[in-house]
PDB file of C-alpha atoms in Angstrom:
ATOM      1  CA  MET S   1       5.469   6.024 -17.854  1.00  0.00           C
ATOM      2  CA  SER S   2       4.053   9.569 -17.000  1.00  0.00           C
ATOM      3  CA  ALA S   3       6.083  12.203 -15.471  1.00  0.00           C
ATOM      4  CA  ALA S   4       4.710  11.832 -11.403  1.00  0.00           C
ATOM      5  CA  THR S   5       2.446  14.969  -9.860  1.00  0.00           C
ATOM      6  CA  PRO S   6       4.118  17.365  -9.051  1.00  0.00           C
ATOM      7  CA  LEU S   7       3.196  17.743  -4.824  1.00  0.00           C
ATOM      8  CA  THR S   8       3.212  19.457  -2.255  1.00  0.00           C
ATOM      9  CA  ASP S   9       5.020  18.197   1.227  1.00  0.00           C
ATOM     10  CA  ALA S  10       1.229  18.666   2.928  1.00  0.00           C
ATOM     11  CA  GLU S  11      -0.094  17.254  -0.451  1.00  0.00           C
ATOM     12  CA  TYR S  12       1.609  14.259  -0.732  1.00  0.00           C
ATOM     13  CA  LEU S  13       1.213  13.352   3.053  1.00  0.00           C
ATOM     14  CA  ALA S  14      -2.404  13.887   2.748  1.00  0.00           C
ATOM     15  CA  LYS S  15      -2.866  11.356  -0.157  1.00  0.00           C
ATOM     16  CA  THR S  16      -0.051   8.776   1.323  1.00  0.00           C
ATOM     17  CA  ARG S  17      -2.362   8.975   5.132  1.00  0.00           C
ATOM     18  CA  ALA S  18      -5.506   8.553   3.272  1.00  0.00           C
ATOM     19  CA  MET S  19      -3.605   5.525   1.223  1.00  0.00           C
ATOM     20  CA  LEU S  20      -2.163   3.976   4.371  1.00  0.00           C
ATOM     21  CA  ASP S  21      -5.968   4.378   6.371  1.00  0.00           C
ATOM     22  CA  LEU S  22      -7.545   3.030   3.638  1.00  0.00           C
ATOM     23  CA  ILE S  23      -5.622   0.125   3.712  1.00  0.00           C
ATOM     24  CA  GLU S  24      -6.332  -0.769   7.313  1.00  0.00           C
ATOM     25  CA  THR S  25      -9.184   0.040   7.231  1.00  0.00           C
ATOM     26  CA  LYS S  26     -10.065  -2.493   5.373  1.00  0.00           C
ATOM     27  CA  VAL S  27      -8.014  -5.143   6.954  1.00  0.00           C
ATOM     28  CA  ASP S  28      -9.958  -4.077  10.028  1.00  0.00           C
ATOM     29  CA  ALA S  29     -13.438  -5.333   8.201  1.00  0.00           C
ATOM     30  CA  TRP S  30     -12.212  -8.145   6.362  1.00  0.00           C
ATOM     31  CA  LEU S  31     -10.618  -8.818   9.703  1.00  0.00           C
ATOM     32  CA  ASP S  32     -14.069  -7.864  11.520  1.00  0.00           C
ATOM     33  CA  ALA S  33     -16.221 -10.252   8.818  1.00  0.00           C
ATOM     34  CA  ASN S  34     -14.141 -13.167   9.689  1.00  0.00           C
ATOM     35  CA  VAL S  35     -12.472 -13.104   6.371  1.00  0.00           C
ATOM     36  CA  ILE S  36      -9.230 -13.344   6.549  1.00  0.00           C
ATOM     37  CA  ASP S  37      -6.668 -13.314   9.992  1.00  0.00           C
ATOM     38  CA  ILE S  38      -4.802  -9.898   9.055  1.00  0.00           C
ATOM     39  CA  ASP S  39      -2.988  -7.821  11.811  1.00  0.00           C
ATOM     40  CA  SER S  40      -1.988  -4.045  10.956  1.00  0.00           C
ATOM     41  CA  HIS S  41       0.745  -2.397  12.516  1.00  0.00           C
ATOM     42  CA  ARG S  42       0.914   1.148  12.020  1.00  0.00           C
ATOM     43  CA  SER S  43       4.155   4.193  12.288  1.00  0.00           C
ATOM     44  CA  GLY S  44       4.633   7.135  11.534  1.00  0.00           C
ATOM     45  CA  GLY S  45       4.010   6.458   7.425  1.00  0.00           C
ATOM     46  CA  LEU S  46       5.168   2.466   7.743  1.00  0.00           C
ATOM     47  CA  LEU S  47       2.210  -0.090   7.748  1.00  0.00           C
ATOM     48  CA  GLU S  48       3.083  -3.444   8.632  1.00  0.00           C
ATOM     49  CA  LEU S  49       0.841  -6.410   7.354  1.00  0.00           C
ATOM     50  CA  SER S  50       1.294  -9.665   8.933  1.00  0.00           C
ATOM     51  CA  LEU S  51      -0.309 -13.068   7.756  1.00  0.00           C
ATOM     52  CA  PRO S  52      -1.768 -15.851   7.915  1.00  0.00           C
ATOM     53  CA  GLY S  53       1.356 -18.657   7.956  1.00  0.00           C
ATOM     54  CA  GLY S  54       3.911 -16.145   9.339  1.00  0.00           C
ATOM     55  CA  SER S  55       4.234 -13.334   5.956  1.00  0.00           C
ATOM     56  CA  LYS S  56       3.931 -10.049   6.630  1.00  0.00           C
ATOM     57  CA  ILE S  57       3.933  -7.398   3.671  1.00  0.00           C
ATOM     58  CA  ILE S  58       5.526  -4.122   4.046  1.00  0.00           C
ATOM     59  CA  LEU S  59       4.390  -0.287   3.111  1.00  0.00           C
ATOM     60  CA  ASN S  60       6.156   2.103   4.409  1.00  0.00           C
ATOM     61  CA  THR S  61       6.188   6.645   2.927  1.00  0.00           C
ATOM     62  CA  GLN S  62       9.562   7.710   0.944  1.00  0.00           C
ATOM     63  CA  ALA S  63       8.863  11.506   1.418  1.00  0.00           C
ATOM     64  CA  PRO S  64      12.336  12.876   0.229  1.00  0.00           C
ATOM     65  CA  LEU S  65      11.481  10.689  -3.409  1.00  0.00           C
ATOM     66  CA  GLN S  66       7.315  11.966  -2.666  1.00  0.00           C
ATOM     67  CA  GLU S  67       7.276   7.684  -4.110  1.00  0.00           C
ATOM     68  CA  LEU S  68       4.824   4.810  -1.704  1.00  0.00           C
ATOM     69  CA  TRP S  69       6.764   1.400  -1.294  1.00  0.00           C
ATOM     70  CA  LEU S  70       5.285  -1.822  -0.876  1.00  0.00           C
ATOM     71  CA  ALA S  71       7.886  -4.716  -0.387  1.00  0.00           C
ATOM     72  CA  ALA S  72       6.667  -8.214  -0.167  1.00  0.00           C
ATOM     73  CA  ARG S  73       7.534 -11.719  -0.662  1.00  0.00           C
ATOM     74  CA  ALA S  74       8.113 -10.624  -4.368  1.00  0.00           C
ATOM     75  CA  GLY S  75       9.680  -8.708  -4.087  1.00  0.00           C
ATOM     76  CA  GLY S  76       9.967  -4.665  -3.219  1.00  0.00           C
ATOM     77  CA  PHE S  77       7.618  -2.030  -6.282  1.00  0.00           C
ATOM     78  CA  HIS S  78       7.541   1.877  -5.744  1.00  0.00           C
ATOM     79  CA  PHE S  79       5.121   3.714  -6.041  1.00  0.00           C
ATOM     80  CA  ARG S  80       5.358   7.547  -7.612  1.00  0.00           C
ATOM     81  CA  TYR S  81       1.676   9.203  -7.520  1.00  0.00           C
ATOM     82  CA  VAL S  82       0.927   9.901 -11.319  1.00  0.00           C
ATOM     83  CA  ASP S  83      -2.782  11.487 -13.202  1.00  0.00           C
ATOM     84  CA  GLY S  84      -4.945  10.308  -9.280  1.00  0.00           C
ATOM     85  CA  LEU S  85      -2.910   7.384  -9.287  1.00  0.00           C
ATOM     86  CA  TRP S  86       0.183   5.535  -7.827  1.00  0.00           C
ATOM     87  CA  LEU S  87       1.420   3.782  -9.774  1.00  0.00           C
ATOM     88  CA  ASP S  88       5.094   1.789 -10.238  1.00  0.00           C
ATOM     89  CA  THR S  89       7.621   3.116 -10.968  1.00  0.00           C
ATOM     90  CA  LYS S  90       8.900   0.558 -13.595  1.00  0.00           C
ATOM     91  CA  THR S  91       6.002  -1.391 -14.552  1.00  0.00           C
ATOM     92  CA  GLY S  92       3.883   1.283 -14.712  1.00  0.00           C
ATOM     93  CA  ALA S  93       0.711  -1.828 -12.332  1.00  0.00           C
ATOM     94  CA  GLU S  94      -1.677   0.927  -9.895  1.00  0.00           C
ATOM     95  CA  PHE S  95      -0.276   0.303  -6.203  1.00  0.00           C
ATOM     96  CA  LEU S  96      -3.543  -0.986  -5.428  1.00  0.00           C
ATOM     97  CA  ALA S  97      -4.472  -4.152  -8.254  1.00  0.00           C
ATOM     98  CA  VAL S  98      -0.273  -4.666  -7.296  1.00  0.00           C
ATOM     99  CA  LEU S  99      -0.976  -5.065  -3.177  1.00  0.00           C
ATOM    100  CA  ALA S 100      -3.367  -6.484  -3.494  1.00  0.00           C
ATOM    101  CA  THR S 101      -2.173  -9.708  -6.048  1.00  0.00           C
ATOM    102  CA  GLN S 102       0.617  -9.238  -3.270  1.00  0.00           C
ATOM    103  CA  VAL S 103      -1.712 -10.261   0.400  1.00  0.00           C
ATOM    104  CA  SER S 104      -3.734 -12.421  -1.884  1.00  0.00           C
ATOM    105  CA  ALA S 105      -1.055 -14.489  -3.314  1.00  0.00           C
ATOM    106  CA  GLN S 106       1.072 -15.037   0.914  1.00  0.00           C
ATOM    107  CA  GLY S 107      -2.995 -14.829   2.737  1.00  0.00           C
ATOM    108  CA  GLY S 108      -4.109 -17.646   0.170  1.00  0.00           C
ATOM    109  CA  GLN S 109      -7.011 -16.542  -1.186  1.00  0.00           C
ATOM    110  CA  PRO S 110      -8.604 -13.498  -3.003  1.00  0.00           C
ATOM    111  CA  LEU S 111      -8.632 -10.462  -2.244  1.00  0.00           C
ATOM    112  CA  ASN S 112      -9.071  -7.512  -3.605  1.00  0.00           C
ATOM    113  CA  PHE S 113      -8.397  -3.788  -1.938  1.00  0.00           C
ATOM    114  CA  SER S 114     -11.056  -2.078  -4.568  1.00  0.00           C
ATOM    115  CA  ALA S 115     -14.521  -4.005  -3.594  1.00  0.00           C
TER     116      ALA S 115
END
C-alpha cells in the first residue's frame, strides 16, 4: 500500500470533519426520504450510527495517528489518507465503499454514500 499523504493537524481535522459531515448529511437525507431509519449522534470526532435492529457502527477520528476508524459488526477498520482518498491500512479499500458495505449489511438493504 502507498504511504499516507502527510497532513498538518489542521488539514487532518478539516478532512475528517468534512467526511463526518458528509456521512451525517447522507443519513439525514435517507431519514427525510424514508429510505432507512438510522439515528446519528456526533460528539467531536466520534460519530455513532444506530441502525434498525439495534446494531451500531462507530466512526472515530484518531488524530495522533492521522487515521479514521470504523467499528462495525464485521470488525474494525483503520483508514489513512492517501492521495486524496481514505484507504484501509490492510486492504487498500476506500472508506466510503467499506462504510456502505457495512451499513448495508447491518441495515438490511443496499445503501451507498457516494450516490
